[in-house]
CSV table of C-alpha atoms and ligand atoms in Angstrom, one decimal:
chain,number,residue,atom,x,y,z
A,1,UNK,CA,74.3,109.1,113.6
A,2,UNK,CA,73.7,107.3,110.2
A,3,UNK,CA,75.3,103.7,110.0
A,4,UNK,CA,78.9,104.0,109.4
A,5,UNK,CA,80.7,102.2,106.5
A,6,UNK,CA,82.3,98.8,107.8
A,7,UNK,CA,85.6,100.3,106.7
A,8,UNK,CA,85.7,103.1,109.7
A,9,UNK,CA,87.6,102.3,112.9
A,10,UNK,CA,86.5,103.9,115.8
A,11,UNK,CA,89.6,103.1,118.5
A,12,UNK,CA,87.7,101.4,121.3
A,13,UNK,CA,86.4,104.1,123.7
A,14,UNK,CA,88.2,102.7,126.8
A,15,UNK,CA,88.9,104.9,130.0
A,16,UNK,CA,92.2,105.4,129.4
A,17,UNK,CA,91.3,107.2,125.8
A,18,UNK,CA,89.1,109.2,127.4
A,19,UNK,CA,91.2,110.4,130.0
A,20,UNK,CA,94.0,111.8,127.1
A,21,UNK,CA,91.2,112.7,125.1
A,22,UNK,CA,90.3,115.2,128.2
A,23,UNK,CA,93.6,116.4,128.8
A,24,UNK,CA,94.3,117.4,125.3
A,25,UNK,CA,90.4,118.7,124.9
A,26,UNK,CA,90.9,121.0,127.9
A,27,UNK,CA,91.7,125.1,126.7
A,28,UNK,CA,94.4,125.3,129.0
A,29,UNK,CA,96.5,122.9,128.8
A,30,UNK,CA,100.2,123.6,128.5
A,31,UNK,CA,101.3,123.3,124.9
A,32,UNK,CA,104.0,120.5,126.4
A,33,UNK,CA,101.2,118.0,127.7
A,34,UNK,CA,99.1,118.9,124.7
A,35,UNK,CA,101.9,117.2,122.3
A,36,UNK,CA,102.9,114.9,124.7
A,37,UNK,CA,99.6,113.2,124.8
A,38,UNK,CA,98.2,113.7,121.2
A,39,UNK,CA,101.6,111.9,120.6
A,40,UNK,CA,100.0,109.0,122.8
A,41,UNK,CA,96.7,108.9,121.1
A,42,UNK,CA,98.9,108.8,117.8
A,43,UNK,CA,100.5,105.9,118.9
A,44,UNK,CA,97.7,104.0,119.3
A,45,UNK,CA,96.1,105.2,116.3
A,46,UNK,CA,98.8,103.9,114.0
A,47,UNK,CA,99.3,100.8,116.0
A,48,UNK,CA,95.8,99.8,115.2
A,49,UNK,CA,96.0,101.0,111.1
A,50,UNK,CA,99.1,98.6,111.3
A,51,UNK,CA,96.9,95.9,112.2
A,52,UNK,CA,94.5,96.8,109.3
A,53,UNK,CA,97.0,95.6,107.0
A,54,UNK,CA,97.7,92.1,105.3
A,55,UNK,CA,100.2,90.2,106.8
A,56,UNK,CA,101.7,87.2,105.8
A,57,UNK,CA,103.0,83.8,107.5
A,58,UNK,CA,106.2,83.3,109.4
A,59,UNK,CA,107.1,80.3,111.4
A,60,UNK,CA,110.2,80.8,113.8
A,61,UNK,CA,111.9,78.3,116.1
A,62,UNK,CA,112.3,79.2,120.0
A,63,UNK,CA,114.5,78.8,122.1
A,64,UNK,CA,112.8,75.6,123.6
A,65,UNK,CA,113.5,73.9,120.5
A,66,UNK,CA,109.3,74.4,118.6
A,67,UNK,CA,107.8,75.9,115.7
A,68,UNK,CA,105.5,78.9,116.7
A,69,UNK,CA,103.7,79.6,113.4
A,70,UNK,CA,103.2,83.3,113.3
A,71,UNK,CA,103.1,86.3,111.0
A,72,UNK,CA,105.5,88.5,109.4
A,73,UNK,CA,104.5,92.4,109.0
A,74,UNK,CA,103.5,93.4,105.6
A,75,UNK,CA,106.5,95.6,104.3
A,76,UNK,CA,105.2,97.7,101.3
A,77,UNK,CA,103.6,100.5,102.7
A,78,UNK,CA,104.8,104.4,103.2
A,79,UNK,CA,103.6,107.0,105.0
A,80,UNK,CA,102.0,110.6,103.5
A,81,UNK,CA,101.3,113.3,105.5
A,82,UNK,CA,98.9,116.0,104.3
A,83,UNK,CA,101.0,119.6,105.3
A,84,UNK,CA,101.2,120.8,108.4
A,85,UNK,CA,99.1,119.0,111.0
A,86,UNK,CA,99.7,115.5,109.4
A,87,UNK,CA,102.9,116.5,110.0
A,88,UNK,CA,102.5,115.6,113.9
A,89,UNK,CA,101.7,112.3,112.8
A,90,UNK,CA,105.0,111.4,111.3
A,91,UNK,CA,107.5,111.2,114.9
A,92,UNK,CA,104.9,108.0,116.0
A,93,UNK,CA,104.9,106.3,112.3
A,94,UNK,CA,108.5,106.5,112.5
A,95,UNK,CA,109.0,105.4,116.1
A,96,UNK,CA,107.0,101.9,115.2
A,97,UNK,CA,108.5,101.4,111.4
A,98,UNK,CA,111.7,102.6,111.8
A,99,UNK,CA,112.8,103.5,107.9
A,100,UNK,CA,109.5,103.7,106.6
A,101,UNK,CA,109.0,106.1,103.3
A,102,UNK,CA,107.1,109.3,104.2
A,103,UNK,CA,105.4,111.8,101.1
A,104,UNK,CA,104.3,115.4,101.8
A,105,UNK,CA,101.2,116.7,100.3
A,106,UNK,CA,100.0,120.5,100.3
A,107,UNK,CA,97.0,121.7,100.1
A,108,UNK,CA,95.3,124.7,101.1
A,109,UNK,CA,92.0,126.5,100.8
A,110,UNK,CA,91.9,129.0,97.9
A,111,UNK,CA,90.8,132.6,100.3
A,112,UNK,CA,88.8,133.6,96.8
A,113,UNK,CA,86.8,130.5,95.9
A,114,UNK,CA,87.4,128.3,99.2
A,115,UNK,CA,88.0,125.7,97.8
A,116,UNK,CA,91.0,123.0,98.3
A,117,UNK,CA,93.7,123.9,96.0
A,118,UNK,CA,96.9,121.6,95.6
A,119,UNK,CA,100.3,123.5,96.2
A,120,UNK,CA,103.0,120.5,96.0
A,121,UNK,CA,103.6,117.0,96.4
A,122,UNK,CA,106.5,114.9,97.0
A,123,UNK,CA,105.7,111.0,97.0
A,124,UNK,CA,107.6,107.5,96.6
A,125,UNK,CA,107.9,106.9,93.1
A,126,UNK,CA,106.6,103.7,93.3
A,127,UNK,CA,103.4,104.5,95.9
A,128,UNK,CA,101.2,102.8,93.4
A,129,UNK,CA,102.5,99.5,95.0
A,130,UNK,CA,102.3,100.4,98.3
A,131,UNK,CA,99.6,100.3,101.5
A,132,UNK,CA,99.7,104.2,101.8
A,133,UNK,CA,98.9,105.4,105.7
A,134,UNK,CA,97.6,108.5,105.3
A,135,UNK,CA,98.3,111.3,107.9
A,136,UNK,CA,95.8,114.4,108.9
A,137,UNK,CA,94.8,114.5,112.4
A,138,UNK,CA,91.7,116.6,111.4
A,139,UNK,CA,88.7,115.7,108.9
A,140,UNK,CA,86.4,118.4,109.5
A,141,UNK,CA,84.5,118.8,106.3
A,142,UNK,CA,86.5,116.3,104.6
A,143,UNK,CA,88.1,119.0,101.6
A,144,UNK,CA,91.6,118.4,101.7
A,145,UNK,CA,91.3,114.9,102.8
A,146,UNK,CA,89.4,114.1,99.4
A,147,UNK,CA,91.7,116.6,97.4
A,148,UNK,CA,95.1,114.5,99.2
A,149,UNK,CA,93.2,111.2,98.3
A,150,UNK,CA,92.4,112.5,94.8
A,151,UNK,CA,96.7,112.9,94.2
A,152,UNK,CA,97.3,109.3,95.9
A,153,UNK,CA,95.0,107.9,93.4
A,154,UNK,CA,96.2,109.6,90.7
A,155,UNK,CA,98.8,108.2,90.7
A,156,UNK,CA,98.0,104.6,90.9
A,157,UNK,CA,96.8,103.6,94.4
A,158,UNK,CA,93.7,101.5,94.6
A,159,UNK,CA,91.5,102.8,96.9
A,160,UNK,CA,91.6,100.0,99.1
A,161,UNK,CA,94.9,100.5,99.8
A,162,UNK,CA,94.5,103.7,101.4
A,163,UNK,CA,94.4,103.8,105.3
A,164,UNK,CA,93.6,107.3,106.4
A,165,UNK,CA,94.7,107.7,110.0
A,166,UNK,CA,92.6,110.6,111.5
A,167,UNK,CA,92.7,111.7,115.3
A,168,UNK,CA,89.2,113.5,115.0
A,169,UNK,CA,86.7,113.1,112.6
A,170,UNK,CA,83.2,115.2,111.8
A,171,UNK,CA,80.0,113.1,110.6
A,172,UNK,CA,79.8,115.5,108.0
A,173,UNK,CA,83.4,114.6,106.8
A,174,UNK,CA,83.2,110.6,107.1
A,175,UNK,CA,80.0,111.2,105.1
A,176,UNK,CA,82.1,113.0,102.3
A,177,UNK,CA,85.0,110.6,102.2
A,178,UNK,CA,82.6,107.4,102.2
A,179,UNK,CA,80.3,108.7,99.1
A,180,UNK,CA,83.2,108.8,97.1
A,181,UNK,CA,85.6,106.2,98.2
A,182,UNK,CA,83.5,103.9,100.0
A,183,UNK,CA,86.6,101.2,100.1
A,184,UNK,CA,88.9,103.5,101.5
A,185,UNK,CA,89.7,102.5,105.6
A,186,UNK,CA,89.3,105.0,108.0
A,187,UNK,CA,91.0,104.9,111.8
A,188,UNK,CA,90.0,107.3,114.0
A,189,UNK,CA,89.9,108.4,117.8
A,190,UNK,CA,86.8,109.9,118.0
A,191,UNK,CA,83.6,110.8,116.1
A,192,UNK,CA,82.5,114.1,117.3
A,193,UNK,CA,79.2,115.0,117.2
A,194,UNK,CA,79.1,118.1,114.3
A,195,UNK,CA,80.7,121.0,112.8
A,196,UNK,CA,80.0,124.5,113.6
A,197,UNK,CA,79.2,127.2,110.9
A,198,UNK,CA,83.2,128.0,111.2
A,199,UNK,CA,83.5,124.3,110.1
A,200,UNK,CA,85.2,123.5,113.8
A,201,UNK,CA,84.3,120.2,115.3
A,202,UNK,CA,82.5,120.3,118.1
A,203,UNK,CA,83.1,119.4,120.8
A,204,UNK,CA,86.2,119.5,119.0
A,205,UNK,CA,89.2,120.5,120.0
A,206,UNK,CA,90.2,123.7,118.2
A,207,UNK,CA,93.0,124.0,115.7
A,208,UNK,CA,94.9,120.9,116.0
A,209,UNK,CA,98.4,122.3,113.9
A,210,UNK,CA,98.1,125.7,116.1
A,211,UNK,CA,98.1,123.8,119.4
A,212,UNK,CA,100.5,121.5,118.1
A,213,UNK,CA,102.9,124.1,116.8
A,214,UNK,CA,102.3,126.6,119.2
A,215,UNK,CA,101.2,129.7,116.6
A,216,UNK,CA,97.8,129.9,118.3
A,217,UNK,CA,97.4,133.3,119.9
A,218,UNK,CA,97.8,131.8,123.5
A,219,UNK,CA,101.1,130.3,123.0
A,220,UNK,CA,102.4,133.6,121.7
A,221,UNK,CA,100.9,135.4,125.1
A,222,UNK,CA,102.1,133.2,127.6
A,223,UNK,CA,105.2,131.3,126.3
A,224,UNK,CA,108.5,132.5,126.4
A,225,UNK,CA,110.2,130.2,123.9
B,301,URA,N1,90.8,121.6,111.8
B,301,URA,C1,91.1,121.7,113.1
B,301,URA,O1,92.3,121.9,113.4
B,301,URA,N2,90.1,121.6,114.0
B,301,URA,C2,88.8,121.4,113.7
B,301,URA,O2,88.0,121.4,114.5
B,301,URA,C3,88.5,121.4,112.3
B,301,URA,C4,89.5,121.5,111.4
């Protein structure tokens, strides 16, 4: 692997990663277990982004009568989730900043020319001063990721305050994303090792939003409901 910009975040590779990276890696497990612990990697994946961001200093007195001189969370931020599978992202922002702001991006691969093509977007109307946490669990060849970046800075963000919150990412994509924003951050839970000619990661993990949702072709055989 080339050297990675100082700016990407590879979650520590503990055991306990790997182990819900292998449950939700596995082709047959149940759809239940594979949202229950992609919902656990989340968590950990926005915890860490939160820590990416300035924070500023709070003292507080306890109850034993001292000053413990600590920090206050940074409040300006807001989420934006790139349509559908950054979608899955949005229950763990919300369970860890309770009121926070979330946009909605669409984008979607034109069938004719392939490439990116935006559909819609709906985002604070004063992003431009906020940290933005970006949501898309996949960045495969990195399209849509620099097409949703392209909107946020349209419309005022600095690049640096972009966090991109990514579950899986390709070489190929980082590679992409770092030519042309090389001050964006990037937090991630796994660097796989390439993309096939169907521009699937591999080892991978298949369609993330399908497995998620439950519209892969399995799901529709053996679920009921
Ligand atoms: N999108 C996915 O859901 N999975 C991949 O491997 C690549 C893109």
């Amino acid at each position: 692997m080339t050297e990675l910009n100082q700016n990407v975040h590879l979650l520590p590779q503990t055991q306990q990663l790997r182990a819900l990276q292998t449950i939700i890696r596995d082709k047959s497990v149940s759809r239940e277990d594979f949202v229950f612990y992609s919902q656990r990697i989340i968590r950990l994946l926005i915890e860490a982004a939160l820590g990416l961001l300035p924070f500023e200093k709070q003292d507080v007195e306890t109850p034993v009568g001292e000053i413990y001189r600590g920090l206050r969370f940074y409040s300006r931020i807001c989420g934006v989730s790139v349509i559908r599978a950054g979608e899955t992202m949005e229950t763990g922002l919300r369970e860890v900043c309770r009121s926070i702001r979330i946009g909605k991006i669409l984008i979607q691969r034109n069938r004719e020319t392939k490439l990116p093509h935006l559909y819609y977007f709906n985002l604070p109307s004063d992003i431009s001063k906020r940290h933005v946490l970006l949501l898309e669990p996949m960045l495969a060849t990195g399209g849509s990721a620099l097409a949703a970046i392209q909107v946020l800075i349209q419309k005022g963000v600095p690049e640096e305050n972009i966090i991109f919150i990514n579950f899986l990412s390709a070489p190929e994509g980082i590679a992409a994303l770092f030519e042309r924003h090389p001050r964006l951050t990037l937090v991630t839970s796994s660097i796989e090792e390439r993309l096939n000619e169907h521009a699937y990661m591999i080892p991978g993990i298949g369609d993330f939003g399908d497995r998620f949702f439950g519209t892969d072709a399995k799901s529709l055989v053996n679920e009921v409901i």
